[in-house]
Short mmCIF file of C-alpha atoms and ligand atoms in Angstrom, two decimals:
data_model
loop_
_atom_site.label_atom_id
_atom_site.label_comp_id
_atom_site.label_asym_id
_atom_site.label_seq_id
_atom_site.Cartn_x
_atom_site.Cartn_y
_atom_site.Cartn_z
CA MET A 1 -4.29 17.16 208.14
CA ILE A 2 -3.00 17.16 204.75
CA SER A 3 0.08 19.84 204.49
CA LYS A 4 -0.45 22.63 202.22
CA SER A 5 2.91 21.80 200.76
CA ALA A 6 1.78 20.56 197.88
CA ASN A 7 0.12 23.73 196.95
CA ASN A 8 2.06 26.54 194.82
CA ASP A 9 -1.81 28.09 194.65
CA SER A 10 -2.64 31.26 197.36
CA ASN A 11 -5.94 31.21 196.22
CA ILE A 12 -6.04 27.64 197.66
CA PRO A 13 -7.40 27.12 201.15
CA ASP A 14 -5.04 26.12 203.36
CA GLY A 15 -4.59 21.99 203.36
CA GLN A 16 -6.60 21.92 200.06
CA HIS A 17 -5.04 19.49 197.43
CA THR A 18 -5.70 20.47 193.72
CA ILE A 19 -5.35 17.63 191.83
CA THR A 20 -5.19 16.49 188.12
CA ILE A 21 -7.01 13.03 187.03
CA LEU A 22 -5.09 12.08 184.19
CA GLY A 23 -7.45 9.17 182.28
CA SER A 24 -10.09 10.17 184.81
CA THR A 25 -12.89 8.20 183.05
CA GLY A 26 -11.33 4.60 183.12
CA SER A 27 -11.94 2.44 186.19
CA ILE A 28 -9.44 3.99 188.32
CA GLY A 29 -10.55 7.84 187.47
CA ILE A 30 -14.00 7.00 188.77
CA ASN A 31 -12.52 5.42 191.85
CA ALA A 32 -10.07 8.42 192.16
CA LEU A 33 -13.24 10.70 191.91
CA ASP A 34 -15.36 8.30 193.79
CA VAL A 35 -12.64 9.34 197.01
CA VAL A 36 -12.19 13.14 196.16
CA ALA A 37 -16.35 14.02 196.33
CA ARG A 38 -15.96 11.83 200.10
CA HIS A 39 -13.73 14.74 200.66
CA PRO A 40 -14.59 18.56 199.27
CA ASP A 41 -12.58 20.15 201.71
CA THR A 42 -9.57 18.85 201.55
CA PHE A 43 -9.41 18.33 197.51
CA ARG A 44 -10.30 20.14 194.62
CA ILE A 45 -10.12 18.67 191.07
CA PHE A 46 -8.29 21.01 188.66
CA SER A 47 -8.03 19.32 185.50
CA LEU A 48 -10.19 15.64 183.78
CA THR A 49 -9.02 14.15 181.12
CA ALA A 50 -10.20 11.41 179.30
CA ASN A 51 -10.26 9.90 175.24
CA THR A 52 -13.18 9.28 173.51
CA LYS A 53 -15.55 9.07 176.68
CA VAL A 54 -17.45 12.76 175.87
CA GLU A 55 -20.15 12.15 177.68
CA LYS A 56 -18.64 10.92 180.33
CA LEU A 57 -16.41 13.52 181.02
CA PHE A 58 -18.88 16.19 180.62
CA GLU A 59 -20.70 14.36 183.32
CA GLN A 60 -17.47 15.26 185.85
CA CYS A 61 -17.02 18.02 184.63
CA CYS A 62 -20.17 19.56 185.48
CA LEU A 63 -19.74 17.89 188.77
CA PHE A 64 -16.46 19.00 189.57
CA LYS A 65 -15.75 21.84 188.09
CA PRO A 66 -12.02 21.65 186.83
CA ARG A 67 -10.41 24.46 185.41
CA PHE A 68 -9.47 22.52 182.80
CA ALA A 69 -10.91 19.10 180.96
CA VAL A 70 -8.48 17.16 177.62
CA ILE A 71 -9.67 15.36 175.58
CA GLY A 72 -8.42 12.95 172.72
CA SER A 73 -9.09 14.74 169.06
CA GLU A 74 -9.96 18.09 167.92
CA THR A 75 -13.69 16.98 166.90
CA LEU A 76 -14.60 15.32 170.69
CA ARG A 77 -12.73 18.94 171.87
CA VAL A 78 -15.57 20.97 169.86
CA THR A 79 -18.08 18.85 170.71
CA LEU A 80 -17.76 18.97 174.84
CA ALA A 81 -16.74 22.52 174.65
CA GLU A 82 -20.08 23.25 173.16
CA LYS A 83 -21.96 20.73 175.95
CA LEU A 84 -20.33 22.26 178.66
CA ALA A 85 -20.91 26.23 177.61
CA ASN A 86 -24.52 25.67 177.21
CA LYS A 87 -24.26 24.80 180.87
CA GLY A 88 -22.53 27.95 181.68
CA SER A 89 -19.44 26.20 182.73
CA SER A 90 -16.21 28.18 182.31
CA THR A 91 -14.20 24.96 182.40
CA GLU A 92 -11.69 25.17 178.96
CA VAL A 93 -11.56 22.42 176.91
CA LEU A 94 -8.22 21.45 175.48
CA CYS A 95 -7.24 18.65 173.17
CA GLY A 96 -4.00 16.35 173.13
CA VAL A 97 -0.44 15.44 174.07
CA ASP A 98 0.95 18.78 174.90
CA ALA A 99 -2.45 19.40 176.88
CA LEU A 100 -1.84 16.30 178.71
CA GLU A 101 1.45 17.43 179.57
CA MET A 102 0.42 21.14 180.07
CA VAL A 103 -2.28 20.00 183.05
CA SER A 104 0.02 17.52 184.51
CA ALA A 105 2.93 20.09 184.66
CA HIS A 106 0.76 23.32 185.91
CA GLU A 107 2.06 24.80 188.90
CA GLU A 108 -1.81 24.51 190.12
CA ALA A 109 -2.22 21.07 190.37
CA GLY A 110 -0.14 19.80 193.30
CA THR A 111 -1.26 16.73 192.31
CA VAL A 112 -1.45 14.17 189.40
CA VAL A 113 -3.14 10.83 189.20
CA SER A 114 -1.73 9.05 186.52
CA ALA A 115 -4.58 6.47 185.31
CA ILE A 116 -4.47 7.00 181.42
CA VAL A 117 -4.14 3.26 180.53
CA GLY A 118 -0.84 1.43 178.31
CA ALA A 119 2.17 3.88 176.95
CA ALA A 120 -0.47 6.72 176.28
CA GLY A 121 0.53 8.10 179.62
CA LEU A 122 3.90 7.88 179.58
CA LEU A 123 4.93 11.46 178.22
CA PRO A 124 2.10 12.86 180.51
CA THR A 125 3.31 10.97 183.70
CA LEU A 126 6.49 12.30 183.12
CA SER A 127 5.75 15.85 182.80
CA ALA A 128 4.26 15.33 185.95
CA VAL A 129 7.12 13.88 187.42
CA ASN A 130 9.74 16.33 185.99
CA SER A 131 7.65 19.03 187.80
CA GLY A 132 8.07 17.69 191.19
CA LYS A 133 4.46 16.70 191.57
CA LYS A 134 2.86 14.26 194.46
CA VAL A 135 2.44 11.48 191.26
CA LEU A 136 -0.18 9.26 192.07
CA ILE A 137 1.16 6.35 189.56
CA ALA A 138 -1.98 3.63 188.67
CA ASN A 139 -0.47 3.33 184.65
CA LYS A 140 2.59 0.86 185.69
CA GLU A 141 3.33 0.80 182.03
CA PRO A 142 5.13 3.53 181.93
CA LEU A 143 6.96 2.56 185.15
CA VAL A 144 7.87 -1.20 183.07
CA MET A 145 8.82 0.90 179.76
CA CYS A 146 10.91 3.21 181.48
CA GLY A 147 11.06 3.28 185.18
CA ASP A 148 14.86 4.16 185.84
CA LEU A 149 14.09 7.44 183.96
CA ILE A 150 10.85 8.01 186.05
CA LEU A 151 12.37 7.74 189.52
CA GLN A 152 16.06 9.60 188.82
CA ASN A 153 13.95 12.10 187.80
CA ALA A 154 11.76 12.04 190.60
CA LYS A 155 14.62 12.15 192.76
CA LYS A 156 16.40 14.97 190.56
CA SER A 157 12.44 17.39 190.82
CA GLY A 158 11.41 16.52 194.12
CA ALA A 159 8.29 14.63 193.07
CA VAL A 160 6.87 12.36 195.52
CA ILE A 161 5.78 8.91 193.33
CA LEU A 162 3.09 7.12 195.56
CA PRO A 163 1.96 3.51 193.81
CA VAL A 164 -1.75 3.26 193.21
CA ASP A 165 -1.65 -0.03 191.90
CA SER A 166 -2.89 -2.30 194.69
CA GLU A 167 0.34 -4.77 195.80
CA HIS A 168 2.27 -1.49 194.97
CA ASN A 169 0.33 0.14 197.40
CA ALA A 170 0.33 -2.50 199.86
CA ILE A 171 4.38 -2.92 199.39
CA PHE A 172 4.43 1.05 199.98
CA GLN A 173 2.72 0.96 203.48
CA CYS A 174 4.49 -2.22 204.37
CA MET A 175 8.17 -0.40 204.10
CA PRO A 176 9.18 1.91 206.88
CA GLY A 177 7.41 5.21 207.76
CA ASN A 178 9.72 7.39 206.05
CA TYR A 179 10.28 4.87 203.21
CA LEU A 180 10.03 6.85 199.55
CA ALA A 181 9.52 4.73 196.33
CA GLY A 182 12.80 4.14 194.39
CA ASN A 183 15.08 3.57 197.52
CA THR A 184 16.35 -0.03 198.61
CA ALA A 185 14.87 -0.08 202.33
CA PRO A 186 16.50 -1.57 205.34
CA GLY A 187 16.50 -4.91 206.45
CA VAL A 188 14.02 -6.05 203.68
CA THR A 189 14.84 -8.84 202.16
CA LYS A 190 11.64 -10.19 200.04
CA ILE A 191 9.12 -9.09 198.88
CA LEU A 192 5.55 -10.96 198.13
CA LEU A 193 3.87 -9.91 195.16
CA THR A 194 0.52 -11.10 195.63
CA GLY A 195 -2.02 -12.26 192.65
CA SER A 196 -5.28 -13.68 192.32
CA GLY A 197 -4.15 -16.00 189.25
CA GLY A 198 -6.77 -14.01 187.25
CA PRO A 199 -9.71 -15.97 185.56
CA PHE A 200 -8.50 -18.98 184.13
CA ARG A 201 -6.11 -19.91 187.36
CA GLU A 202 -8.05 -23.29 187.35
CA LEU A 203 -9.24 -23.55 183.32
CA SER A 204 -6.77 -26.23 182.09
CA LYS A 205 -4.24 -24.97 179.29
CA GLU A 206 -5.88 -26.58 176.18
CA LYS A 207 -9.31 -25.05 176.88
CA ILE A 208 -7.26 -21.64 177.69
CA LYS A 209 -6.71 -21.53 173.82
CA PHE A 210 -10.25 -20.88 173.40
CA VAL A 211 -11.57 -18.26 175.70
CA THR A 212 -13.35 -15.19 174.60
CA PRO A 213 -12.50 -11.42 174.79
CA GLU A 214 -15.61 -11.20 177.00
CA GLN A 215 -14.48 -14.08 179.30
CA ALA A 216 -11.04 -12.88 180.11
CA CYS A 217 -12.42 -9.45 181.01
CA ASN A 218 -14.32 -11.14 183.28
CA HIS A 219 -12.42 -10.90 186.54
CA PRO A 220 -13.24 -13.01 189.60
CA ASN A 221 -12.41 -10.54 192.26
CA TRP A 222 -11.82 -7.19 190.03
CA SER A 223 -13.66 -4.87 188.32
CA MET A 224 -11.04 -2.71 185.57
CA GLY A 225 -10.47 -1.61 182.16
CA PRO A 226 -10.39 -4.24 179.38
CA LYS A 227 -6.59 -3.67 178.88
CA ILE A 228 -5.57 -4.59 182.93
CA SER A 229 -8.09 -6.88 182.75
CA VAL A 230 -6.89 -8.85 179.37
CA ASP A 231 -3.31 -8.43 181.41
CA SER A 232 -4.85 -10.34 184.28
CA ALA A 233 -6.33 -13.35 181.78
CA THR A 234 -2.47 -14.17 180.68
CA MET A 235 -0.98 -12.80 184.32
CA MET A 236 1.14 -10.74 182.10
CA ASN A 237 -0.81 -7.76 184.22
CA LYS A 238 1.79 -9.73 187.06
CA GLY A 239 4.64 -9.47 185.06
CA LEU A 240 4.20 -5.95 184.25
CA GLU A 241 4.77 -5.53 188.15
CA LEU A 242 7.23 -7.50 189.05
CA ILE A 243 8.96 -5.30 186.66
CA GLU A 244 7.19 -2.21 188.37
CA ALA A 245 8.05 -3.40 191.48
CA CYS A 246 11.89 -3.68 191.00
CA HIS A 247 12.20 0.28 190.05
CA LEU A 248 9.59 1.84 192.75
CA PHE A 249 11.62 -0.42 195.78
CA ASN A 250 14.96 -0.69 194.24
CA LEU A 251 14.69 -4.62 194.32
CA SER A 252 16.62 -7.09 192.02
CA HIS A 253 13.60 -9.23 190.33
CA ASN A 254 15.05 -12.23 192.16
CA LYS A 255 14.01 -10.97 195.66
CA ILE A 256 10.50 -10.34 194.56
CA ASN A 257 8.53 -14.02 194.49
CA ILE A 258 5.09 -13.89 193.26
CA VAL A 259 2.89 -15.54 195.13
CA ILE A 260 -0.88 -16.48 194.14
CA HIS A 261 -3.69 -15.58 196.37
CA PRO A 262 -7.04 -16.40 194.80
CA GLN A 263 -8.81 -14.61 197.63
CA SER A 264 -7.52 -10.95 197.17
CA ILE A 265 -7.67 -9.84 200.48
CA VAL A 266 -3.36 -9.98 201.18
CA HIS A 267 -2.79 -7.52 198.76
CA SER A 268 1.17 -7.98 199.19
CA MET A 269 3.79 -8.70 201.86
CA VAL A 270 7.36 -7.54 202.87
CA GLU A 271 9.69 -10.02 204.11
CA TYR A 272 12.25 -8.15 206.79
CA GLU A 273 15.51 -10.07 207.94
CA ASP A 274 14.40 -10.39 211.96
CA GLY A 275 11.39 -12.96 210.28
CA SER A 276 8.32 -10.09 210.27
CA VAL A 277 6.30 -10.44 207.01
CA LEU A 278 4.80 -7.19 207.58
CA ALA A 279 0.79 -7.65 204.87
CA GLN A 280 -1.77 -4.85 204.15
CA LEU A 281 -5.02 -6.84 204.34
CA GLY A 282 -8.20 -5.19 202.65
CA ASN A 283 -11.56 -5.99 200.49
CA PRO A 284 -10.23 -5.71 196.67
CA ASP A 285 -11.73 -2.26 195.93
CA MET A 286 -8.99 0.19 194.15
CA ARG A 287 -10.52 3.16 196.27
CA THR A 288 -8.21 1.62 199.60
CA PRO A 289 -5.06 2.53 197.97
CA ILE A 290 -6.39 5.48 196.06
CA ALA A 291 -7.30 6.98 199.56
CA SER A 292 -4.26 5.70 201.26
CA ALA A 293 -2.12 7.10 198.11
CA LEU A 294 -4.09 10.77 198.35
CA ALA A 295 -4.17 10.84 201.90
CA TRP A 296 -0.14 9.90 202.43
CA PRO A 297 1.22 10.54 204.97
CA ASN A 298 -2.15 10.62 206.72
CA ARG A 299 -5.40 8.73 206.05
CA ILE A 300 -9.02 9.06 204.89
CA SER A 301 -11.98 7.72 204.73
CA SER A 302 -12.41 5.47 201.05
CA GLY A 303 -15.84 4.38 200.99
CA VAL A 304 -14.62 0.66 202.12
CA GLU A 305 -15.53 -1.86 203.81
CA ASN A 306 -13.38 -3.27 206.78
CA LEU A 307 -12.74 -6.83 206.39
CA ASP A 308 -15.09 -8.94 208.74
CA ILE A 309 -12.27 -11.15 209.95
CA PHE A 310 -14.29 -13.47 210.97
CA ASP A 311 -16.26 -14.09 207.92
CA MET A 312 -12.91 -14.68 206.25
CA LYS A 313 -13.17 -17.78 204.58
CA ASP A 314 -9.82 -19.60 203.94
CA LEU A 315 -6.39 -17.90 202.57
CA THR A 316 -4.29 -19.85 200.54
CA PHE A 317 -0.99 -19.35 198.57
CA GLU A 318 0.17 -21.06 196.00
CA LYS A 319 2.99 -20.54 192.77
CA PRO A 320 2.13 -19.50 189.67
CA ASP A 321 1.93 -21.63 186.96
CA LEU A 322 4.59 -20.95 184.39
CA ASP A 323 3.45 -23.59 181.84
CA LYS A 324 -0.20 -22.39 181.39
CA PHE A 325 0.85 -18.83 181.88
CA PRO A 326 4.06 -17.77 179.46
CA CYS A 327 3.70 -14.40 180.11
CA LEU A 328 5.27 -14.56 183.56
CA GLY A 329 8.04 -16.06 182.23
CA ILE A 330 8.99 -13.95 179.59
CA ALA A 331 8.11 -11.11 181.97
CA SER A 332 10.51 -13.00 184.09
CA ALA A 333 13.51 -12.95 181.52
CA ALA A 334 12.91 -9.19 180.60
CA ALA A 335 13.36 -8.25 184.70
CA THR A 336 16.49 -10.32 184.28
CA LEU A 337 17.88 -8.66 181.20
CA MET A 338 16.13 -4.84 182.06
CA GLY A 339 17.41 -2.03 179.91
CA THR A 340 14.70 -2.27 176.88
CA ALA A 341 13.48 -5.88 177.19
CA PRO A 342 10.82 -4.52 179.39
CA THR A 343 9.97 -1.69 176.98
CA ALA A 344 9.52 -3.54 174.13
CA MET A 345 7.74 -6.65 176.38
CA ASN A 346 4.95 -3.71 177.11
CA ALA A 347 4.99 -2.41 173.79
CA ALA A 348 4.23 -6.34 172.10
CA ASN A 349 1.95 -7.13 174.71
CA GLU A 350 -0.11 -3.71 173.58
CA VAL A 351 -0.57 -4.66 170.30
CA ALA A 352 -1.36 -8.15 170.96
CA VAL A 353 -3.98 -7.57 173.59
CA ASP A 354 -5.75 -4.62 171.39
CA ALA A 355 -6.09 -7.08 168.30
CA PHE A 356 -7.26 -9.53 170.86
CA LEU A 357 -9.71 -7.67 172.74
CA SER A 358 -11.27 -6.31 168.63
CA GLY A 359 -11.81 -10.31 167.55
CA ARG A 360 -8.26 -10.50 165.26
CA ILE A 361 -6.37 -13.06 167.03
CA ASN A 362 -6.77 -16.12 169.75
CA PHE A 363 -6.15 -15.46 173.57
CA ASN A 364 -2.10 -17.55 173.06
CA ASN A 365 -1.73 -15.75 170.36
CA ILE A 366 -0.96 -12.99 172.57
CA SER A 367 1.87 -14.69 174.50
CA GLU A 368 3.61 -16.20 170.81
CA THR A 369 3.28 -12.11 169.78
CA ILE A 370 5.77 -11.35 172.95
CA ASP A 371 7.75 -14.29 172.23
CA HIS A 372 8.23 -13.13 168.62
CA VAL A 373 8.97 -9.87 169.58
CA MET A 374 11.52 -10.64 172.27
CA SER A 375 13.25 -12.99 170.47
CA GLY A 376 14.24 -10.69 167.93
CA HIS A 377 14.46 -7.33 170.20
CA ASN A 378 18.43 -6.82 170.54
CA VAL A 379 18.59 -4.88 173.92
CA GLN A 380 19.76 -1.72 174.57
CA SER A 381 20.25 0.50 177.84
CA ALA A 382 17.21 2.48 178.29
CA GLU A 383 18.84 5.94 179.65
CA SER A 384 17.17 8.13 177.54
CA LEU A 385 13.63 8.69 176.37
CA GLU A 386 14.53 9.04 172.77
CA GLU A 387 16.32 5.09 172.94
CA ILE A 388 12.62 4.27 174.63
CA LEU A 389 10.72 5.85 172.22
CA GLU A 390 12.60 4.38 169.51
CA ALA A 391 12.66 0.60 171.44
CA ASP A 392 8.59 1.08 171.94
CA LYS A 393 8.17 2.07 168.36
CA ILE A 394 10.40 -0.89 166.30
CA ALA A 395 8.35 -3.50 169.17
CA ARG A 396 5.03 -2.26 168.44
CA LEU A 397 6.21 -2.33 164.47
CA SER A 398 7.48 -6.08 164.93
CA ALA A 399 4.59 -6.85 166.57
CA ILE A 400 2.19 -5.64 163.46
CA THR A 401 4.43 -7.29 161.45
CA TYR A 402 3.69 -10.74 162.96
CA LEU A 403 0.14 -10.46 163.40
CA ASP A 404 -0.41 -9.35 159.93
CA GLU A 405 2.01 -12.46 158.56
CA LYS A 406 -0.16 -14.46 160.97
CA SER A 407 -3.59 -13.51 159.39
CA VAL A 408 -2.49 -14.33 156.10
CA LYS A 409 -1.09 -17.29 156.85
CA THR A 410 -4.00 -18.84 158.70
CA GLY A 411 -6.90 -16.73 156.89
P1 NAD B 501 -9.45 2.21 181.52
O1 NAD B 501 -9.54 1.54 180.50
O2 NAD B 501 -10.93 1.95 182.37
O3 NAD B 501 -9.32 3.82 181.19
C1 NAD B 501 -8.63 4.31 180.70
C2 NAD B 501 -8.25 5.44 180.74
O4 NAD B 501 -7.49 5.91 179.92
C3 NAD B 501 -9.70 6.11 180.07
O5 NAD B 501 -9.84 7.38 181.25
C4 NAD B 501 -9.55 6.68 179.01
O6 NAD B 501 -10.26 7.59 178.24
C5 NAD B 501 -7.71 6.83 179.17
N1 NAD B 501 -7.00 6.53 178.04
C6 NAD B 501 -7.18 5.89 177.20
N2 NAD B 501 -6.56 5.83 175.43
C7 NAD B 501 -5.92 7.40 176.25
C8 NAD B 501 -5.09 7.78 174.75
N3 NAD B 501 -4.41 7.42 173.93
N4 NAD B 501 -4.38 9.15 175.39
C9 NAD B 501 -5.78 9.99 176.39
N5 NAD B 501 -6.28 8.92 177.77
C10 NAD B 501 -6.42 7.56 177.30
O7 NAD B 501 -8.19 1.82 182.26
P2 NAD B 501 -7.86 1.19 184.04
O8 NAD B 501 -8.55 -0.57 184.32
O9 NAD B 501 -8.54 2.47 184.85
O10 NAD B 501 -6.56 1.23 184.30
C11 NAD B 501 -5.85 2.58 183.94
C12 NAD B 501 -4.27 2.23 184.32
O11 NAD B 501 -4.29 2.00 185.48
C13 NAD B 501 -3.71 0.67 183.44
O12 NAD B 501 -2.24 1.27 183.61
C14 NAD B 501 -3.89 -0.31 184.34
O13 NAD B 501 -2.64 -1.59 184.25
C15 NAD B 501 -4.12 0.24 185.77
N6 NAD B 501 -4.49 -0.08 186.68
C16 NAD B 501 -5.70 -0.30 187.38
C17 NAD B 501 -6.43 -0.80 187.99
C18 NAD B 501 -8.04 -1.19 188.09
O14 NAD B 501 -8.56 -1.59 189.43
N7 NAD B 501 -8.32 -0.96 186.87
C19 NAD B 501 -5.95 -1.45 189.39
C20 NAD B 501 -4.27 -1.51 188.97
C21 NAD B 501 -3.51 -0.49 188.33
MG1 MG B 502 -2.32 -4.78 190.83
#
C-alpha cells in the first residue's frame, strides 16, 4: 500500500496520490497517464500541462478531469478554456511559466512528473523540488544544467527525487534498498550506463553526415519525442545521461562507463566492491520506469509484458565509438569540468538540435556548433540559479550567432 505521506489534502482518500504531470502531451507524459489510468484508486491527476498541443490536452482533461490545465500561450488558453467549458468541465485553464510553477508547488500535488523537454522544464521542476514533492524526473536537461542545485535543494526541502530516465531508474533500482538519489551508495565502485547506440550505430562516419531529421527520429528500440530522438542519434543523449548520473548518484564521471548494448534489454548496471554486478532488465518501454517511480518503494503493474527470457537473442556489449559520435567526447569533457560547462553544452545542443530538426543545418553541424560554443565558454561555478540562467543565455546566443554566420557562409 502506498503511504499517504505525500498527500497534504484531507479530502483525498487514504493512500491516493495526487499528481501534476508537466508535459503531459509528450511521449513520457502519455506513458505516465497510461500507467495512472490503470490504477484509478491509487492515483488522481491534479494538473496537466502542455506547450502547444491543445487538442491532446483537451482530450486528456476530459478523461482525467484535473483541477488545473496549463498551456503555452494566452491564445491557446482561451481556446482550451472554451472547449472545456462547452463540455461542462470544471478544469481551470492557465498559461505561462508562473502557472507551471504554481501547479508544481501546489499543496494538493504530492507527486510531480517532470516531463517537459529541455531547459523549459527547469523552473517548474525546481519549483516542485523546492516545495518538497516526490519528483519523478524524466526531463534530464535541468539535471544537466544544475544537478548540484537541484539535489541540494531537494535535501533542504525533503523532496524525494526519483529518476525516470530508463538507465537512471535501472541504476536506482540496483542501489541498496534505502537509497535516496543524490547520495553516494556504500560499496558501489562503478556504474555501467548502457545505451543502444542509436539509429546510426552501424552507419559509416561519411554517411552519418547526410542523415535527415526523419531518419534521426526513427530510433530502433524506443519511441520518443523529436529532441531526445536526435540526441540519441548523435549520442549526446548518452553524454547528457553521463552528467545526469554524476548528479543523481553523486559519483565522479570516471566511475561511470558508457556501454553500448544495442538490444536495450539491460537498462544499466551497478558494480559493487565485492564483485557483484547488479543489472535491471526489461522490455524497452518507458511505462516500466514510470510505474517503478510512481509506486516507489512499492510495485504496481505498468502494462508492460515481462521478458521472455528464453526468447532473448544475444545480449551484446561494446565500447562507444568516440570518433563517429563526437558529442560523447564533448560531454565527457564537460563532465570533467562541471560548473557551468554542462549548462553551456546543453544550451548549445538545444539550439543545434532545433536547427537540425527544422532543416537549417546538417547532422554533423550539431556537434560542430556545440564544440564551437564550448571552446569559447568561460567555465564558472554553477552555484546559483542566476549564474546558471546566465550561462545558458550566453551559450544559446553563441550557438545562434555561429549558426547565423555559418548559414551566411554556406548559403
Ligand atoms: P516530447 O517532445 O514528446 O514532449 C515534451 C512535452 O513538453 C510536451 O508535453 C510539450 O507540450 C511540453 N513542452 C515542450 N516545450 C515546452 C515549453 N517551452 N514549455 C512548456 N512545456 C513544453 O518529449 P519526451 O520524449 O516526452 O521527453 C520529455 C523529457 O523526458 C525530455 O527531457 C527527455 O530527454 C526525457 N526522456 C524521454 C524519454 C522518452 O522515452 N521519450 C526517455 C527518457 C527521458
Ligand atoms: Mg535514457
